[in-house]
Amino acid sequence: MYAHPSACRAFCISLPVLLEHSYRQYGCKHQLVPVILNRLLSSGVVGLADVHTDDVYHDPARDKPLRLAGDQNGLPLDDTLQGQNGGDWLYGMRGDDTLVGGLGDDRLYGGSNADFLRSQTGDDQLWGGNGDDRLNSGDNDDGLYGGIGSDTLNGNIGTDTLVGGKDADVFDFDAAGDSGLGKARDVIRHFQDGEGDKIDLSGVDANVDLSGNQAFTFIDDGTFNAAGQLRFAADLHVLYGNTDADATPEFSIQLSGVTSLNAAAVFL
């Protein structure tokens, strides 16, 4: 793209643009916007550290900041995009993409095909889009949205919101500390047992007093009387887990709008 020096008119990019070379200048006269791209084509990983902008001029009332996106022109490429400092927006578009957030509050969009999205630090938002995606939260309070396809959503540490979307999704928890109690618990929205949605607790040790990884026993809405039990409080829409000898739960998961749950919906 090139704006004639005598024109001095603003231009708008409404669609994603692929910048293919190492250096580009956009603008006119005293409104020069250099964009320097390093290692964009030679490396399989594209991070925001690889894209440098200097002397950027824009009208805050009309312009939006430059966004980094992989496969912006819709080519069937398998992209790897890495966020850095600040609030990054990463778009995978088509292809089986890997998107990894950085240190800020990031937004990751997988697009179509089977994508892998992983948050790191910050309160991030992850959208899988179409395809069978895997979304992994980081250590903060993240939002994971699977979209269309059979997705796997892993909240990890932090108070996370997990939304599977359409098709059979798996909500994966690997440790009791991945979802706390009260306001510290994770929230699952759009859990549809009829669509084949599952809660995977097979990675959580059900009895911390025994060696190895023990399986849970589902006791419906009963009272805890032993380690390794799960109960569902229908009135609160909460699944509770007990991993020791007392009757106090060690973790809980909110299932918004769900009034009944059976053992078949949980990988024990």
PDB file of C-alpha atoms in Angstrom:
ATOM      1  CA  MET A   1       0.000   0.000   0.000  1.00  0.00           C
ATOM      2  CA  TYR A   2       1.119   3.546  -0.670  1.00  0.00           C
ATOM      3  CA  ALA A   3      -0.494   6.910  -0.032  1.00  0.00           C
ATOM      4  CA  HIS A   4       0.669   9.605  -2.433  1.00  0.00           C
ATOM      5  CA  PRO A   5       2.571  12.393  -0.605  1.00  0.00           C
ATOM      6  CA  SER A   6       0.239  15.044  -1.993  1.00  0.00           C
ATOM      7  CA  ALA A   7      -2.876  13.234  -0.861  1.00  0.00           C
ATOM      8  CA  CYS A   8      -2.456  13.395   2.935  1.00  0.00           C
ATOM      9  CA  ARG A   9      -5.691  11.540   3.435  1.00  0.00           C
ATOM     10  CA  ALA A  10      -6.410   8.894   6.011  1.00  0.00           C
ATOM     11  CA  PHE A  11      -6.952   5.357   4.850  1.00  0.00           C
ATOM     12  CA  CYS A  12      -8.666   2.481   6.593  1.00  0.00           C
ATOM     13  CA  ILE A  13      -7.863  -1.236   6.447  1.00  0.00           C
ATOM     14  CA  SER A  14     -11.086  -3.110   7.126  1.00  0.00           C
ATOM     15  CA  LEU A  15      -9.757  -6.608   6.362  1.00  0.00           C
ATOM     16  CA  PRO A  16      -6.662  -8.476   7.585  1.00  0.00           C
ATOM     17  CA  VAL A  17      -3.517  -7.670   5.573  1.00  0.00           C
ATOM     18  CA  LEU A  18      -0.471  -9.870   5.097  1.00  0.00           C
ATOM     19  CA  LEU A  19       2.794  -7.880   5.334  1.00  0.00           C
ATOM     20  CA  GLU A  20       5.251 -10.035   3.435  1.00  0.00           C
ATOM     21  CA  HIS A  21       8.523  -8.102   3.432  1.00  0.00           C
ATOM     22  CA  SER A  22      11.015  -6.866   5.991  1.00  0.00           C
ATOM     23  CA  TYR A  23      10.131  -3.182   5.842  1.00  0.00           C
ATOM     24  CA  ARG A  24       7.075  -1.135   4.914  1.00  0.00           C
ATOM     25  CA  GLN A  25       6.127   2.540   5.190  1.00  0.00           C
ATOM     26  CA  TYR A  26       2.551   3.715   5.226  1.00  0.00           C
ATOM     27  CA  GLY A  27       1.273   7.255   5.347  1.00  0.00           C
ATOM     28  CA  CYS A  28       2.058  10.529   3.624  1.00  0.00           C
ATOM     29  CA  LYS A  29       4.168  13.625   4.063  1.00  0.00           C
ATOM     30  CA  HIS A  30       4.779  14.139   7.812  1.00  0.00           C
ATOM     31  CA  GLN A  31       2.518  11.239   8.754  1.00  0.00           C
ATOM     32  CA  LEU A  32       5.012   8.450   8.146  1.00  0.00           C
ATOM     33  CA  VAL A  33       4.302   5.056   9.709  1.00  0.00           C
ATOM     34  CA  PRO A  34       7.256   2.668   9.321  1.00  0.00           C
ATOM     35  CA  VAL A  35       6.541  -1.013  10.005  1.00  0.00           C
ATOM     36  CA  ILE A  36       9.633  -3.186  10.413  1.00  0.00           C
ATOM     37  CA  LEU A  37       9.160  -6.953  10.342  1.00  0.00           C
ATOM     38  CA  ASN A  38      12.026  -9.135  11.539  1.00  0.00           C
ATOM     39  CA  ARG A  39      12.206 -12.896  10.955  1.00  0.00           C
ATOM     40  CA  LEU A  40       8.535 -12.977   9.979  1.00  0.00           C
ATOM     41  CA  LEU A  41       9.076 -15.339   7.068  1.00  0.00           C
ATOM     42  CA  SER A  42      12.212 -17.144   8.212  1.00  0.00           C
ATOM     43  CA  SER A  43      10.915 -18.311  11.585  1.00  0.00           C
ATOM     44  CA  GLY A  44       8.089 -20.648  12.432  1.00  0.00           C
ATOM     45  CA  VAL A  45       7.230 -18.542  15.472  1.00  0.00           C
ATOM     46  CA  VAL A  46       5.920 -15.020  15.121  1.00  0.00           C
ATOM     47  CA  GLY A  47       5.798 -12.973  18.303  1.00  0.00           C
ATOM     48  CA  LEU A  48       5.046  -9.355  18.965  1.00  0.00           C
ATOM     49  CA  ALA A  49       8.755  -8.952  19.702  1.00  0.00           C
ATOM     50  CA  ASP A  50       9.315  -9.716  16.006  1.00  0.00           C
ATOM     51  CA  VAL A  51       7.129  -6.817  14.877  1.00  0.00           C
ATOM     52  CA  HIS A  52       8.409  -3.318  15.608  1.00  0.00           C
ATOM     53  CA  THR A  53       6.637  -0.039  14.926  1.00  0.00           C
ATOM     54  CA  ASP A  54       8.310   3.370  15.141  1.00  0.00           C
ATOM     55  CA  ASP A  55       7.089   6.959  14.689  1.00  0.00           C
ATOM     56  CA  VAL A  56       3.490   5.819  14.563  1.00  0.00           C
ATOM     57  CA  TYR A  57       0.982   8.574  13.903  1.00  0.00           C
ATOM     58  CA  HIS A  58      -2.718   7.946  14.138  1.00  0.00           C
ATOM     59  CA  ASP A  59      -5.878   9.796  14.989  1.00  0.00           C
ATOM     60  CA  PRO A  60      -7.216   8.283  18.256  1.00  0.00           C
ATOM     61  CA  ALA A  61     -10.733   9.364  17.337  1.00  0.00           C
ATOM     62  CA  ARG A  62     -10.707   7.453  14.051  1.00  0.00           C
ATOM     63  CA  ASP A  63      -7.909   4.919  13.956  1.00  0.00           C
ATOM     64  CA  LYS A  64      -7.356   1.619  15.693  1.00  0.00           C
ATOM     65  CA  PRO A  65      -3.984   0.157  16.697  1.00  0.00           C
ATOM     66  CA  LEU A  66      -2.151  -2.300  14.481  1.00  0.00           C
ATOM     67  CA  ARG A  67      -2.994  -5.917  15.292  1.00  0.00           C
ATOM     68  CA  LEU A  68      -0.717  -8.882  14.727  1.00  0.00           C
ATOM     69  CA  ALA A  69      -2.422 -11.830  13.028  1.00  0.00           C
ATOM     70  CA  GLY A  70      -1.205 -15.065  11.610  1.00  0.00           C
ATOM     71  CA  ASP A  71      -2.464 -16.224   8.201  1.00  0.00           C
ATOM     72  CA  GLN A  72      -4.264 -12.921   7.736  1.00  0.00           C
ATOM     73  CA  ASN A  73      -5.158 -13.521   4.120  1.00  0.00           C
ATOM     74  CA  GLY A  74      -6.864 -16.844   4.825  1.00  0.00           C
ATOM     75  CA  LEU A  75      -4.181 -19.125   3.402  1.00  0.00           C
ATOM     76  CA  PRO A  76      -4.334 -22.680   4.817  1.00  0.00           C
ATOM     77  CA  LEU A  77      -1.222 -22.244   6.962  1.00  0.00           C
ATOM     78  CA  ASP A  78      -0.438 -23.713  10.379  1.00  0.00           C
ATOM     79  CA  ASP A  79       0.682 -20.656  12.339  1.00  0.00           C
ATOM     80  CA  THR A  80       2.453 -20.229  15.671  1.00  0.00           C
ATOM     81  CA  LEU A  81       1.881 -16.815  17.263  1.00  0.00           C
ATOM     82  CA  GLN A  82       3.469 -15.710  20.524  1.00  0.00           C
ATOM     83  CA  GLY A  83       2.336 -12.682  22.535  1.00  0.00           C
ATOM     84  CA  GLN A  84       4.762 -10.527  24.504  1.00  0.00           C
ATOM     85  CA  ASN A  85       4.261  -7.586  26.882  1.00  0.00           C
ATOM     86  CA  GLY A  86       1.006  -5.681  26.937  1.00  0.00           C
ATOM     87  CA  GLY A  87      -2.470  -6.644  25.790  1.00  0.00           C
ATOM     88  CA  ASP A  88      -1.946  -8.619  22.578  1.00  0.00           C
ATOM     89  CA  TRP A  89      -4.529  -9.758  20.015  1.00  0.00           C
ATOM     90  CA  LEU A  90      -3.574 -12.932  18.139  1.00  0.00           C
ATOM     91  CA  TYR A  91      -5.625 -14.285  15.219  1.00  0.00           C
ATOM     92  CA  GLY A  92      -4.922 -17.762  13.866  1.00  0.00           C
ATOM     93  CA  MET A  93      -7.456 -17.647  11.020  1.00  0.00           C
ATOM     94  CA  ARG A  94      -7.349 -20.820   8.873  1.00  0.00           C
ATOM     95  CA  GLY A  95      -5.023 -23.730   9.560  1.00  0.00           C
ATOM     96  CA  ASP A  96      -4.127 -25.714  12.684  1.00  0.00           C
ATOM     97  CA  ASP A  97      -2.669 -22.877  14.723  1.00  0.00           C
ATOM     98  CA  THR A  98      -0.818 -22.508  18.019  1.00  0.00           C
ATOM     99  CA  LEU A  99      -1.468 -19.229  19.853  1.00  0.00           C
ATOM    100  CA  VAL A 100       0.317 -18.441  23.116  1.00  0.00           C
ATOM    101  CA  GLY A 101      -0.414 -15.346  25.165  1.00  0.00           C
ATOM    102  CA  GLY A 102       2.193 -13.112  26.750  1.00  0.00           C
ATOM    103  CA  LEU A 103       2.488 -11.096  29.946  1.00  0.00           C
ATOM    104  CA  GLY A 104      -0.541  -8.819  29.540  1.00  0.00           C
ATOM    105  CA  ASP A 105      -4.289  -9.281  29.204  1.00  0.00           C
ATOM    106  CA  ASP A 106      -4.449 -10.955  25.802  1.00  0.00           C
ATOM    107  CA  ARG A 107      -7.110 -12.032  23.318  1.00  0.00           C
ATOM    108  CA  LEU A 108      -6.503 -15.184  21.302  1.00  0.00           C
ATOM    109  CA  TYR A 109      -8.704 -16.189  18.352  1.00  0.00           C
ATOM    110  CA  GLY A 110      -8.096 -19.604  16.852  1.00  0.00           C
ATOM    111  CA  GLY A 111     -10.283 -19.312  13.763  1.00  0.00           C
ATOM    112  CA  SER A 112     -11.070 -22.458  11.791  1.00  0.00           C
ATOM    113  CA  ASN A 113      -9.500 -25.928  12.049  1.00  0.00           C
ATOM    114  CA  ALA A 114      -8.052 -27.595  15.155  1.00  0.00           C
ATOM    115  CA  ASP A 115      -6.168 -24.956  17.147  1.00  0.00           C
ATOM    116  CA  PHE A 116      -4.201 -24.911  20.399  1.00  0.00           C
ATOM    117  CA  LEU A 117      -4.576 -21.754  22.510  1.00  0.00           C
ATOM    118  CA  ARG A 118      -2.699 -21.199  25.743  1.00  0.00           C
ATOM    119  CA  SER A 119      -2.846 -18.315  28.164  1.00  0.00           C
ATOM    120  CA  GLN A 120       0.105 -17.369  30.345  1.00  0.00           C
ATOM    121  CA  THR A 121      -0.030 -14.436  32.771  1.00  0.00           C
ATOM    122  CA  GLY A 122      -2.760 -11.821  32.730  1.00  0.00           C
ATOM    123  CA  ASP A 123      -6.526 -12.138  32.521  1.00  0.00           C
ATOM    124  CA  ASP A 124      -6.887 -13.512  29.007  1.00  0.00           C
ATOM    125  CA  GLN A 125      -9.775 -14.298  26.668  1.00  0.00           C
ATOM    126  CA  LEU A 126      -9.449 -17.363  24.420  1.00  0.00           C
ATOM    127  CA  TRP A 127     -11.815 -18.153  21.526  1.00  0.00           C
ATOM    128  CA  GLY A 128     -11.388 -21.451  19.715  1.00  0.00           C
ATOM    129  CA  GLY A 129     -13.719 -20.681  16.804  1.00  0.00           C
ATOM    130  CA  ASN A 130     -14.563 -23.551  14.451  1.00  0.00           C
ATOM    131  CA  GLY A 131     -12.839 -26.916  14.718  1.00  0.00           C
ATOM    132  CA  ASP A 132     -11.857 -29.238  17.555  1.00  0.00           C
ATOM    133  CA  ASP A 133      -9.724 -26.919  19.659  1.00  0.00           C
ATOM    134  CA  ARG A 134      -7.782 -27.170  22.898  1.00  0.00           C
ATOM    135  CA  LEU A 135      -7.850 -24.108  25.157  1.00  0.00           C
ATOM    136  CA  ASN A 136      -5.563 -23.930  28.199  1.00  0.00           C
ATOM    137  CA  SER A 137      -5.868 -21.210  30.801  1.00  0.00           C
ATOM    138  CA  GLY A 138      -2.907 -19.714  32.638  1.00  0.00           C
ATOM    139  CA  ASP A 139      -2.601 -18.793  36.311  1.00  0.00           C
ATOM    140  CA  ASN A 140      -5.023 -15.862  36.356  1.00  0.00           C
ATOM    141  CA  ASP A 141      -8.741 -15.326  35.771  1.00  0.00           C
ATOM    142  CA  ASP A 142      -9.355 -16.259  32.152  1.00  0.00           C
ATOM    143  CA  GLY A 143     -12.307 -16.750  29.827  1.00  0.00           C
ATOM    144  CA  LEU A 144     -12.274 -19.787  27.531  1.00  0.00           C
ATOM    145  CA  TYR A 145     -14.826 -20.073  24.710  1.00  0.00           C
ATOM    146  CA  GLY A 146     -14.713 -23.212  22.605  1.00  0.00           C
ATOM    147  CA  GLY A 147     -17.136 -22.256  19.829  1.00  0.00           C
ATOM    148  CA  ILE A 148     -18.191 -24.833  17.236  1.00  0.00           C
ATOM    149  CA  GLY A 149     -16.544 -28.244  17.414  1.00  0.00           C
ATOM    150  CA  SER A 150     -15.600 -30.778  20.083  1.00  0.00           C
ATOM    151  CA  ASP A 151     -13.284 -28.703  22.242  1.00  0.00           C
ATOM    152  CA  THR A 152     -11.225 -29.353  25.365  1.00  0.00           C
ATOM    153  CA  LEU A 153     -11.111 -26.500  27.888  1.00  0.00           C
ATOM    154  CA  ASN A 154      -8.647 -26.552  30.775  1.00  0.00           C
ATOM    155  CA  GLY A 155      -9.049 -23.828  33.385  1.00  0.00           C
ATOM    156  CA  ASN A 156      -5.927 -24.482  35.488  1.00  0.00           C
ATOM    157  CA  ILE A 157      -5.271 -22.104  38.403  1.00  0.00           C
ATOM    158  CA  GLY A 158      -7.419 -18.991  38.758  1.00  0.00           C
ATOM    159  CA  THR A 159     -11.111 -18.192  38.698  1.00  0.00           C
ATOM    160  CA  ASP A 160     -11.995 -19.013  35.119  1.00  0.00           C
ATOM    161  CA  THR A 161     -15.110 -18.980  32.957  1.00  0.00           C
ATOM    162  CA  LEU A 162     -15.389 -21.952  30.592  1.00  0.00           C
ATOM    163  CA  VAL A 163     -17.911 -21.974  27.734  1.00  0.00           C
ATOM    164  CA  GLY A 164     -17.905 -25.033  25.512  1.00  0.00           C
ATOM    165  CA  GLY A 165     -20.303 -23.917  22.803  1.00  0.00           C
ATOM    166  CA  LYS A 166     -21.789 -26.302  20.273  1.00  0.00           C
ATOM    167  CA  ASP A 167     -20.934 -30.048  20.045  1.00  0.00           C
ATOM    168  CA  ALA A 168     -19.444 -32.418  22.625  1.00  0.00           C
ATOM    169  CA  ASP A 169     -16.885 -30.577  24.758  1.00  0.00           C
ATOM    170  CA  VAL A 170     -14.622 -31.669  27.604  1.00  0.00           C
ATOM    171  CA  PHE A 171     -13.949 -29.479  30.643  1.00  0.00           C
ATOM    172  CA  ASP A 172     -10.621 -30.724  31.952  1.00  0.00           C
ATOM    173  CA  PHE A 173      -9.328 -30.309  35.519  1.00  0.00           C
ATOM    174  CA  ASP A 174      -5.926 -31.707  36.490  1.00  0.00           C
ATOM    175  CA  ALA A 175      -5.733 -30.785  40.186  1.00  0.00           C
ATOM    176  CA  ALA A 176      -8.077 -29.919  43.043  1.00  0.00           C
ATOM    177  CA  GLY A 177      -6.528 -26.447  43.133  1.00  0.00           C
ATOM    178  CA  ASP A 178      -7.713 -25.684  39.601  1.00  0.00           C
ATOM    179  CA  SER A 179     -11.138 -24.661  40.954  1.00  0.00           C
ATOM    180  CA  GLY A 180     -11.589 -23.358  44.483  1.00  0.00           C
ATOM    181  CA  LEU A 181     -14.553 -22.763  46.763  1.00  0.00           C
ATOM    182  CA  GLY A 182     -17.063 -19.913  46.814  1.00  0.00           C
ATOM    183  CA  LYS A 183     -16.067 -16.981  44.629  1.00  0.00           C
ATOM    184  CA  ALA A 184     -12.786 -18.729  43.774  1.00  0.00           C
ATOM    185  CA  ARG A 185     -14.485 -21.546  41.852  1.00  0.00           C
ATOM    186  CA  ASP A 186     -14.506 -21.905  38.075  1.00  0.00           C
ATOM    187  CA  VAL A 187     -17.772 -21.410  36.213  1.00  0.00           C
ATOM    188  CA  ILE A 188     -18.865 -23.653  33.339  1.00  0.00           C
ATOM    189  CA  ARG A 189     -21.504 -22.155  31.072  1.00  0.00           C
ATOM    190  CA  HIS A 190     -23.499 -23.922  28.365  1.00  0.00           C
ATOM    191  CA  PHE A 191     -22.868 -27.389  29.803  1.00  0.00           C
ATOM    192  CA  GLN A 192     -25.067 -29.693  27.724  1.00  0.00           C
ATOM    193  CA  ASP A 193     -25.150 -33.318  28.821  1.00  0.00           C
ATOM    194  CA  GLY A 194     -27.387 -34.072  25.832  1.00  0.00           C
ATOM    195  CA  GLU A 195     -24.675 -32.871  23.418  1.00  0.00           C
ATOM    196  CA  GLY A 196     -22.100 -35.142  25.037  1.00  0.00           C
ATOM    197  CA  ASP A 197     -20.318 -32.580  27.225  1.00  0.00           C
ATOM    198  CA  LYS A 198     -18.097 -34.107  29.913  1.00  0.00           C
ATOM    199  CA  ILE A 199     -16.251 -32.954  33.020  1.00  0.00           C
ATOM    200  CA  ASP A 200     -12.848 -34.650  33.190  1.00  0.00           C
ATOM    201  CA  LEU A 201     -11.616 -35.145  36.764  1.00  0.00           C
ATOM    202  CA  SER A 202      -9.495 -38.202  35.986  1.00  0.00           C
ATOM    203  CA  GLY A 203      -6.329 -36.149  36.497  1.00  0.00           C
ATOM    204  CA  VAL A 204      -7.337 -35.133  40.040  1.00  0.00           C
ATOM    205  CA  ASP A 205      -6.202 -37.417  42.873  1.00  0.00           C
ATOM    206  CA  ALA A 206      -9.420 -38.294  44.695  1.00  0.00           C
ATOM    207  CA  ASN A 207      -7.691 -39.399  47.916  1.00  0.00           C
ATOM    208  CA  VAL A 208      -4.614 -37.494  49.060  1.00  0.00           C
ATOM    209  CA  ASP A 209      -4.051 -40.000  51.889  1.00  0.00           C
ATOM    210  CA  LEU A 210      -3.219 -42.791  49.439  1.00  0.00           C
ATOM    211  CA  SER A 211      -0.337 -43.001  46.991  1.00  0.00           C
ATOM    212  CA  GLY A 212      -1.057 -42.713  43.289  1.00  0.00           C
ATOM    213  CA  ASN A 213      -4.028 -41.182  41.500  1.00  0.00           C
ATOM    214  CA  GLN A 214      -7.304 -42.470  42.942  1.00  0.00           C
ATOM    215  CA  ALA A 215     -10.660 -42.292  41.142  1.00  0.00           C
ATOM    216  CA  PHE A 216     -13.728 -40.501  42.477  1.00  0.00           C
ATOM    217  CA  THR A 217     -17.075 -41.966  43.449  1.00  0.00           C
ATOM    218  CA  PHE A 218     -20.193 -39.986  42.515  1.00  0.00           C
ATOM    219  CA  ILE A 219     -22.764 -39.919  45.346  1.00  0.00           C
ATOM    220  CA  ASP A 220     -25.400 -37.694  43.677  1.00  0.00           C
ATOM    221  CA  ASP A 221     -26.599 -35.171  46.304  1.00  0.00           C
ATOM    222  CA  GLY A 222     -25.525 -37.195  49.340  1.00  0.00           C
ATOM    223  CA  THR A 223     -23.364 -36.094  52.261  1.00  0.00           C
ATOM    224  CA  PHE A 224     -19.614 -36.600  52.240  1.00  0.00           C
ATOM    225  CA  ASN A 225     -18.509 -39.414  54.555  1.00  0.00           C
ATOM    226  CA  ALA A 226     -15.203 -40.473  52.974  1.00  0.00           C
ATOM    227  CA  ALA A 227     -12.394 -39.262  50.774  1.00  0.00           C
ATOM    228  CA  GLY A 228     -12.756 -39.519  47.013  1.00  0.00           C
ATOM    229  CA  GLN A 229     -16.391 -38.489  46.722  1.00  0.00           C
ATOM    230  CA  LEU A 230     -18.244 -36.106  44.398  1.00  0.00           C
ATOM    231  CA  ARG A 231     -21.655 -34.619  45.090  1.00  0.00           C
ATOM    232  CA  PHE A 232     -23.857 -32.279  43.058  1.00  0.00           C
ATOM    233  CA  ALA A 233     -25.961 -29.619  44.796  1.00  0.00           C
ATOM    234  CA  ALA A 234     -28.765 -29.053  42.291  1.00  0.00           C
ATOM    235  CA  ASP A 235     -30.147 -25.998  44.086  1.00  0.00           C
ATOM    236  CA  LEU A 236     -26.752 -24.268  43.880  1.00  0.00           C
ATOM    237  CA  HIS A 237     -25.734 -25.747  40.478  1.00  0.00           C
ATOM    238  CA  VAL A 238     -22.393 -26.726  42.039  1.00  0.00           C
ATOM    239  CA  LEU A 239     -20.311 -29.901  41.837  1.00  0.00           C
ATOM    240  CA  TYR A 240     -18.268 -30.493  45.016  1.00  0.00           C
ATOM    241  CA  GLY A 241     -15.249 -32.753  45.481  1.00  0.00           C
ATOM    242  CA  ASN A 242     -13.803 -34.225  48.679  1.00  0.00           C
ATOM    243  CA  THR A 243     -10.234 -35.544  48.627  1.00  0.00           C
ATOM    244  CA  ASP A 244      -9.549 -36.224  52.330  1.00  0.00           C
ATOM    245  CA  ALA A 245     -11.140 -37.856  55.369  1.00  0.00           C
ATOM    246  CA  ASP A 246     -13.249 -34.927  56.596  1.00  0.00           C
ATOM    247  CA  ALA A 247     -16.652 -33.880  55.239  1.00  0.00           C
ATOM    248  CA  THR A 248     -15.489 -30.514  53.884  1.00  0.00           C
ATOM    249  CA  PRO A 249     -15.025 -30.201  50.109  1.00  0.00           C
ATOM    250  CA  GLU A 250     -11.618 -29.241  48.724  1.00  0.00           C
ATOM    251  CA  PHE A 251     -12.880 -27.934  45.377  1.00  0.00           C
ATOM    252  CA  SER A 252     -16.074 -27.003  43.580  1.00  0.00           C
ATOM    253  CA  ILE A 253     -17.228 -26.217  40.043  1.00  0.00           C
ATOM    254  CA  GLN A 254     -20.207 -24.022  39.151  1.00  0.00           C
ATOM    255  CA  LEU A 255     -22.420 -25.427  36.366  1.00  0.00           C
ATOM    256  CA  SER A 256     -24.603 -22.477  35.409  1.00  0.00           C
ATOM    257  CA  GLY A 257     -28.212 -23.453  34.779  1.00  0.00           C
ATOM    258  CA  VAL A 258     -27.627 -27.181  35.336  1.00  0.00           C
ATOM    259  CA  THR A 259     -30.178 -28.741  37.698  1.00  0.00           C
ATOM    260  CA  SER A 260     -29.231 -32.414  37.389  1.00  0.00           C
ATOM    261  CA  LEU A 261     -25.973 -34.299  36.890  1.00  0.00           C
ATOM    262  CA  ASN A 262     -25.107 -37.989  36.822  1.00  0.00           C
ATOM    263  CA  ALA A 263     -21.907 -39.996  36.937  1.00  0.00           C
ATOM    264  CA  ALA A 264     -21.964 -40.602  33.174  1.00  0.00           C
ATOM    265  CA  ALA A 265     -21.221 -36.900  32.600  1.00  0.00           C
ATOM    266  CA  VAL A 266     -17.996 -37.052  34.631  1.00  0.00           C
ATOM    267  CA  PHE A 267     -14.712 -38.814  33.904  1.00  0.00           C
ATOM    268  CA  LEU A 268     -13.974 -39.999  37.434  1.00  0.00           C
TER     269      LEU A 268
END
